[in-house]
Amino acid sequence: MDVALPDACPPEAAPPPAALPVVAPFRAHRPRTPRLWSLLCVAGWLALWWLATALQWVPPLFLPAPEAALNALAQAWRGDIQGGDALWVHAQWSCLRVFGAFALAVLTAVPVGIAMGVNRWAQAVFDPLLEFYRPLPPLAYLPLVVIWLGIDEAAKWLLIYLACFAPMALAARAGTRNASAEQVNALRSLGATRWQLLRHAIVPAALPDILVGLRIAMGFAWTTLVAAEMVAATQGLGQMVLNASNFLRTDIVVMGIFVIGTIALLLDALLRRLERWLLPWHGR
């Protein structure tokens, strides 16, 4: 007798695939400090400075009060300090030295750095010299510069120029490595010459690092300014600070430090704005 077997249980239907989550487009992480918090921190440091001087935690000879620095600023602007020159005259001479030496370094260091990045013979010639003098402080070779060029403006310009040259050249050399092999090979396949490779592939790829090198070099230029103006200078912000230190005018010293720092800060902001204008695609 035939026995009817029950039908096999139908397999359960597979669940529908879960929808993939929507992912936001990738953007490079570039942390930005809120400007309000930065301003509050600056105000906090200024308040701490005022409190330390008002409660006489530090003697005025070592740390003058903020109002003393402001009075020194007004005196320097009128020229009522040692030397007799107004503050804007000192600032004019310092900016002339820094900008002149910085411009000469840009015109020479950037091509040398690019040449070191694309030519092994150029690297063999310039790399040992750069690596030798780059760690030396400017005061180490200041006497030699004075012996060579005397105490005129040329010695001051050369000292600032040497401080700017090394970071610019090294940044330009490092930037040449950003050009991808695909870009270079594509241009070669189209018959590009070496100059066209430099113009359309290597230099644009190196430009972000070059601009960073310019910012670093600008900081070194202002750092070397005081040492450069030690060489028998009669005008300049560094000379003004050194002259005030001889008379224990720490209020003028602090004021000069703030003036130099403010000018350097404005120039760095200008270079960052130039970077955003020339490289709107960088980091995006």
PDB file of N, CA, C and O in Angstrom, residues 123-170:
ATOM      1  N   GLN A 123      72.142  68.143  -7.249  1.00  0.00           N
ATOM      2  CA  GLN A 123      72.045  67.715  -5.857  1.00  0.00           C
ATOM      3  C   GLN A 123      73.419  67.409  -5.281  1.00  0.00           C
ATOM      4  O   GLN A 123      73.702  67.726  -4.113  1.00  0.00           O
ATOM      5  N   ALA A 124      74.294  66.810  -6.086  1.00  0.00           N
ATOM      6  CA  ALA A 124      75.644  66.505  -5.602  1.00  0.00           C
ATOM      7  C   ALA A 124      76.434  67.768  -5.305  1.00  0.00           C
ATOM      8  O   ALA A 124      77.275  67.786  -4.393  1.00  0.00           O
ATOM      9  N   VAL A 125      76.161  68.858  -6.047  1.00  0.00           N
ATOM     10  CA  VAL A 125      76.908  70.099  -5.848  1.00  0.00           C
ATOM     11  C   VAL A 125      76.374  70.880  -4.659  1.00  0.00           C
ATOM     12  O   VAL A 125      77.144  71.352  -3.807  1.00  0.00           O
ATOM     13  N   PHE A 126      75.047  71.046  -4.572  1.00  0.00           N
ATOM     14  CA  PHE A 126      74.469  71.968  -3.595  1.00  0.00           C
ATOM     15  C   PHE A 126      74.093  71.311  -2.272  1.00  0.00           C
ATOM     16  O   PHE A 126      74.073  71.988  -1.237  1.00  0.00           O
ATOM     17  N   ASP A 127      73.758  70.028  -2.285  1.00  0.00           N
ATOM     18  CA  ASP A 127      73.263  69.396  -1.058  1.00  0.00           C
ATOM     19  C   ASP A 127      74.295  69.404   0.075  1.00  0.00           C
ATOM     20  O   ASP A 127      73.931  69.719   1.222  1.00  0.00           O
ATOM     21  N   PRO A 128      75.575  69.090  -0.157  1.00  0.00           N
ATOM     22  CA  PRO A 128      76.533  69.148   0.964  1.00  0.00           C
ATOM     23  C   PRO A 128      76.668  70.546   1.570  1.00  0.00           C
ATOM     24  O   PRO A 128      76.774  70.687   2.791  1.00  0.00           O
ATOM     25  N   LEU A 129      76.654  71.589   0.720  1.00  0.00           N
ATOM     26  CA  LEU A 129      76.764  72.949   1.246  1.00  0.00           C
ATOM     27  C   LEU A 129      75.558  73.319   2.099  1.00  0.00           C
ATOM     28  O   LEU A 129      75.696  73.912   3.176  1.00  0.00           O
ATOM     29  N   LEU A 130      74.360  72.980   1.607  1.00  0.00           N
ATOM     30  CA  LEU A 130      73.151  73.300   2.369  1.00  0.00           C
ATOM     31  C   LEU A 130      73.122  72.562   3.703  1.00  0.00           C
ATOM     32  O   LEU A 130      72.815  73.157   4.746  1.00  0.00           O
ATOM     33  N   GLU A 131      73.431  71.286   3.678  1.00  0.00           N
ATOM     34  CA  GLU A 131      73.374  70.511   4.910  1.00  0.00           C
ATOM     35  C   GLU A 131      74.465  70.916   5.892  1.00  0.00           C
ATOM     36  O   GLU A 131      74.323  70.696   7.100  1.00  0.00           O
ATOM     37  N   PHE A 132      75.558  71.530   5.385  1.00  0.00           N
ATOM     38  CA  PHE A 132      76.626  71.967   6.278  1.00  0.00           C
ATOM     39  C   PHE A 132      76.255  73.259   6.998  1.00  0.00           C
ATOM     40  O   PHE A 132      76.393  73.368   8.224  1.00  0.00           O
ATOM     41  N   TYR A 133      75.787  74.263   6.249  1.00  0.00           N
ATOM     42  CA  TYR A 133      75.583  75.553   6.899  1.00  0.00           C
ATOM     43  C   TYR A 133      74.177  75.730   7.473  1.00  0.00           C
ATOM     44  O   TYR A 133      73.941  76.644   8.268  1.00  0.00           O
ATOM     45  N   ARG A 134      73.241  74.849   7.089  1.00  0.00           N
ATOM     46  CA  ARG A 134      71.868  75.017   7.565  1.00  0.00           C
ATOM     47  C   ARG A 134      71.746  74.965   9.086  1.00  0.00           C
ATOM     48  O   ARG A 134      71.024  75.772   9.677  1.00  0.00           O
ATOM     49  N   PRO A 135      72.440  74.060   9.801  1.00  0.00           N
ATOM     50  CA  PRO A 135      72.278  74.054  11.268  1.00  0.00           C
ATOM     51  C   PRO A 135      73.050  75.161  11.976  1.00  0.00           C
ATOM     52  O   PRO A 135      72.863  75.339  13.190  1.00  0.00           O
ATOM     53  N   LEU A 136      73.913  75.885  11.278  1.00  0.00           N
ATOM     54  CA  LEU A 136      74.732  76.892  11.949  1.00  0.00           C
ATOM     55  C   LEU A 136      73.887  78.112  12.311  1.00  0.00           C
ATOM     56  O   LEU A 136      73.130  78.616  11.487  1.00  0.00           O
ATOM     57  N   PRO A 137      74.019  78.627  13.527  1.00  0.00           N
ATOM     58  CA  PRO A 137      73.320  79.873  13.872  1.00  0.00           C
ATOM     59  C   PRO A 137      73.964  81.052  13.154  1.00  0.00           C
ATOM     60  O   PRO A 137      75.171  81.043  12.890  1.00  0.00           O
ATOM     61  N   PRO A 138      73.186  82.090  12.832  1.00  0.00           N
ATOM     62  CA  PRO A 138      73.752  83.237  12.105  1.00  0.00           C
ATOM     63  C   PRO A 138      74.897  83.918  12.847  1.00  0.00           C
ATOM     64  O   PRO A 138      75.828  84.438  12.219  1.00  0.00           O
ATOM     65  N   LEU A 139      74.848  83.921  14.190  1.00  0.00           N
ATOM     66  CA  LEU A 139      75.925  84.563  14.943  1.00  0.00           C
ATOM     67  C   LEU A 139      77.251  83.838  14.779  1.00  0.00           C
ATOM     68  O   LEU A 139      78.306  84.424  15.049  1.00  0.00           O
ATOM     69  N   ALA A 140      77.216  82.559  14.339  1.00  0.00           N
ATOM     70  CA  ALA A 140      78.460  81.817  14.177  1.00  0.00           C
ATOM     71  C   ALA A 140      79.276  82.344  13.003  1.00  0.00           C
ATOM     72  O   ALA A 140      80.503  82.448  13.091  1.00  0.00           O
ATOM     73  N   TYR A 141      78.604  82.677  11.896  1.00  0.00           N
ATOM     74  CA  TYR A 141      79.353  83.192  10.746  1.00  0.00           C
ATOM     75  C   TYR A 141      79.189  84.698  10.568  1.00  0.00           C
ATOM     76  O   TYR A 141      79.588  85.244   9.545  1.00  0.00           O
ATOM     77  N   LEU A 142      78.604  85.383  11.553  1.00  0.00           N
ATOM     78  CA  LEU A 142      78.495  86.831  11.477  1.00  0.00           C
ATOM     79  C   LEU A 142      79.857  87.526  11.409  1.00  0.00           C
ATOM     80  O   LEU A 142      80.046  88.431  10.583  1.00  0.00           O
ATOM     81  N   PRO A 143      80.857  87.153  12.232  1.00  0.00           N
ATOM     82  CA  PRO A 143      82.158  87.820  12.097  1.00  0.00           C
ATOM     83  C   PRO A 143      82.789  87.641  10.722  1.00  0.00           C
ATOM     84  O   PRO A 143      83.411  88.574  10.196  1.00  0.00           O
ATOM     85  N   LEU A 144      82.627  86.471  10.131  1.00  0.00           N
ATOM     86  CA  LEU A 144      83.199  86.246   8.809  1.00  0.00           C
ATOM     87  C   LEU A 144      82.517  87.107   7.759  1.00  0.00           C
ATOM     88  O   LEU A 144      83.170  87.651   6.848  1.00  0.00           O
ATOM     89  N   VAL A 145      81.196  87.269   7.861  1.00  0.00           N
ATOM     90  CA  VAL A 145      80.467  88.121   6.925  1.00  0.00           C
ATOM     91  C   VAL A 145      80.921  89.570   7.048  1.00  0.00           C
ATOM     92  O   VAL A 145      81.078  90.285   6.052  1.00  0.00           O
ATOM     93  N   VAL A 146      81.174  90.018   8.281  1.00  0.00           N
ATOM     94  CA  VAL A 146      81.650  91.390   8.487  1.00  0.00           C
ATOM     95  C   VAL A 146      83.034  91.569   7.877  1.00  0.00           C
ATOM     96  O   VAL A 146      83.336  92.605   7.268  1.00  0.00           O
ATOM     97  N   ILE A 147      83.906  90.567   8.021  1.00  0.00           N
ATOM     98  CA  ILE A 147      85.243  90.659   7.435  1.00  0.00           C
ATOM     99  C   ILE A 147      85.158  90.721   5.920  1.00  0.00           C
ATOM    100  O   ILE A 147      85.900  91.458   5.258  1.00  0.00           O
ATOM    101  N   TRP A 148      84.240  89.956   5.342  1.00  0.00           N
ATOM    102  CA  TRP A 148      84.112  89.937   3.884  1.00  0.00           C
ATOM    103  C   TRP A 148      83.512  91.231   3.332  1.00  0.00           C
ATOM    104  O   TRP A 148      84.024  91.789   2.357  1.00  0.00           O
ATOM    105  N   LEU A 149      82.416  91.685   3.929  1.00  0.00           N
ATOM    106  CA  LEU A 149      81.623  92.764   3.332  1.00  0.00           C
ATOM    107  C   LEU A 149      81.636  94.051   4.145  1.00  0.00           C
ATOM    108  O   LEU A 149      80.987  95.026   3.733  1.00  0.00           O
ATOM    109  N   GLY A 150      82.298  94.075   5.277  1.00  0.00           N
ATOM    110  CA  GLY A 150      82.300  95.294   6.073  1.00  0.00           C
ATOM    111  C   GLY A 150      81.029  95.422   6.898  1.00  0.00           C
ATOM    112  O   GLY A 150      80.313  94.447   7.145  1.00  0.00           O
ATOM    113  N   ILE A 151      80.743  96.656   7.313  1.00  0.00           N
ATOM    114  CA  ILE A 151      79.596  96.900   8.192  1.00  0.00           C
ATOM    115  C   ILE A 151      78.467  97.628   7.465  1.00  0.00           C
ATOM    116  O   ILE A 151      77.592  98.210   8.106  1.00  0.00           O
ATOM    117  N   ASP A 152      78.488  97.618   6.153  1.00  0.00           N
ATOM    118  CA  ASP A 152      77.433  98.281   5.388  1.00  0.00           C
ATOM    119  C   ASP A 152      76.205  97.377   5.292  1.00  0.00           C
ATOM    120  O   ASP A 152      76.117  96.317   5.916  1.00  0.00           O
ATOM    121  N   GLU A 153      75.258  97.800   4.447  1.00  0.00           N
ATOM    122  CA  GLU A 153      74.002  97.063   4.311  1.00  0.00           C
ATOM    123  C   GLU A 153      74.197  95.683   3.693  1.00  0.00           C
ATOM    124  O   GLU A 153      73.400  94.773   3.933  1.00  0.00           O
ATOM    125  N   ALA A 154      75.243  95.496   2.912  1.00  0.00           N
ATOM    126  CA  ALA A 154      75.443  94.207   2.242  1.00  0.00           C
ATOM    127  C   ALA A 154      75.607  93.072   3.249  1.00  0.00           C
ATOM    128  O   ALA A 154      75.106  91.960   3.024  1.00  0.00           O
ATOM    129  N   ALA A 155      76.292  93.328   4.353  1.00  0.00           N
ATOM    130  CA  ALA A 155      76.476  92.277   5.365  1.00  0.00           C
ATOM    131  C   ALA A 155      75.145  91.882   5.992  1.00  0.00           C
ATOM    132  O   ALA A 155      74.885  90.694   6.236  1.00  0.00           O
ATOM    133  N   LYS A 156      74.285  92.854   6.245  1.00  0.00           N
ATOM    134  CA  LYS A 156      72.984  92.563   6.855  1.00  0.00           C
ATOM    135  C   LYS A 156      72.108  91.775   5.882  1.00  0.00           C
ATOM    136  O   LYS A 156      71.433  90.822   6.265  1.00  0.00           O
ATOM    137  N   TRP A 157      72.111  92.198   4.621  1.00  0.00           N
ATOM    138  CA  TRP A 157      71.315  91.491   3.626  1.00  0.00           C
ATOM    139  C   TRP A 157      71.800  90.060   3.456  1.00  0.00           C
ATOM    140  O   TRP A 157      70.987  89.137   3.327  1.00  0.00           O
ATOM    141  N   LEU A 158      73.114  89.864   3.438  1.00  0.00           N
ATOM    142  CA  LEU A 158      73.648  88.514   3.247  1.00  0.00           C
ATOM    143  C   LEU A 158      73.283  87.608   4.408  1.00  0.00           C
ATOM    144  O   LEU A 158      72.959  86.429   4.211  1.00  0.00           O
ATOM    145  N   LEU A 159      73.318  88.128   5.620  1.00  0.00           N
ATOM    146  CA  LEU A 159      72.985  87.317   6.783  1.00  0.00           C
ATOM    147  C   LEU A 159      71.526  86.844   6.714  1.00  0.00           C
ATOM    148  O   LEU A 159      71.226  85.669   6.961  1.00  0.00           O
ATOM    149  N   ILE A 160      70.610  87.742   6.374  1.00  0.00           N
ATOM    150  CA  ILE A 160      69.194  87.360   6.254  1.00  0.00           C
ATOM    151  C   ILE A 160      68.989  86.451   5.049  1.00  0.00           C
ATOM    152  O   ILE A 160      68.189  85.499   5.090  1.00  0.00           O
ATOM    153  N   TYR A 161      69.711  86.722   3.966  1.00  0.00           N
ATOM    154  CA  TYR A 161      69.600  85.891   2.763  1.00  0.00           C
ATOM    155  C   TYR A 161      69.995  84.448   3.055  1.00  0.00           C
ATOM    156  O   TYR A 161      69.304  83.505   2.636  1.00  0.00           O
ATOM    157  N   LEU A 162      71.088  84.252   3.764  1.00  0.00           N
ATOM    158  CA  LEU A 162      71.522  82.892   4.079  1.00  0.00           C
ATOM    159  C   LEU A 162      70.522  82.188   4.994  1.00  0.00           C
ATOM    160  O   LEU A 162      70.335  80.972   4.889  1.00  0.00           O
ATOM    161  N   ALA A 163      69.890  82.932   5.884  1.00  0.00           N
ATOM    162  CA  ALA A 163      68.882  82.323   6.757  1.00  0.00           C
ATOM    163  C   ALA A 163      67.662  81.866   5.974  1.00  0.00           C
ATOM    164  O   ALA A 163      67.005  80.886   6.351  1.00  0.00           O
ATOM    165  N   CYS A 164      67.335  82.571   4.895  1.00  0.00           N
ATOM    166  CA  CYS A 164      66.155  82.227   4.084  1.00  0.00           C
ATOM    167  C   CYS A 164      66.449  81.174   3.030  1.00  0.00           C
ATOM    168  O   CYS A 164      65.542  80.438   2.612  1.00  0.00           O
ATOM    169  N   PHE A 165      67.680  81.088   2.585  1.00  0.00           N
ATOM    170  CA  PHE A 165      67.997  80.258   1.421  1.00  0.00           C
ATOM    171  C   PHE A 165      67.755  78.779   1.687  1.00  0.00           C
ATOM    172  O   PHE A 165      67.117  78.089   0.884  1.00  0.00           O
ATOM    173  N   ALA A 166      68.266  78.276   2.814  1.00  0.00           N
ATOM    174  CA  ALA A 166      68.210  76.835   3.065  1.00  0.00           C
ATOM    175  C   ALA A 166      66.787  76.301   3.161  1.00  0.00           C
ATOM    176  O   ALA A 166      66.453  75.313   2.487  1.00  0.00           O
ATOM    177  N   PRO A 167      65.881  76.882   3.956  1.00  0.00           N
ATOM    178  CA  PRO A 167      64.517  76.313   4.007  1.00  0.00           C
ATOM    179  C   PRO A 167      63.787  76.396   2.680  1.00  0.00           C
ATOM    180  O   PRO A 167      63.012  75.500   2.349  1.00  0.00           O
ATOM    181  N   MET A 168      64.016  77.456   1.903  1.00  0.00           N
ATOM    182  CA  MET A 168      63.365  77.542   0.591  1.00  0.00           C
ATOM    183  C   MET A 168      63.862  76.457  -0.343  1.00  0.00           C
ATOM    184  O   MET A 168      63.068  75.785  -1.027  1.00  0.00           O
ATOM    185  N   ALA A 169      65.176  76.275  -0.402  1.00  0.00           N
ATOM    186  CA  ALA A 169      65.737  75.280  -1.318  1.00  0.00           C
ATOM    187  C   ALA A 169      65.320  73.865  -0.935  1.00  0.00           C
ATOM    188  O   ALA A 169      64.960  73.049  -1.802  1.00  0.00           O
ATOM    189  N   LEU A 170      65.354  73.552   0.347  1.00  0.00           N
ATOM    190  CA  LEU A 170      64.973  72.205   0.778  1.00  0.00           C
ATOM    191  C   LEU A 170      63.490  71.941   0.551  1.00  0.00           C
ATOM    192  O   LEU A 170      63.096  70.821   0.185  1.00  0.00           O
TER     193      LEU A 170
END
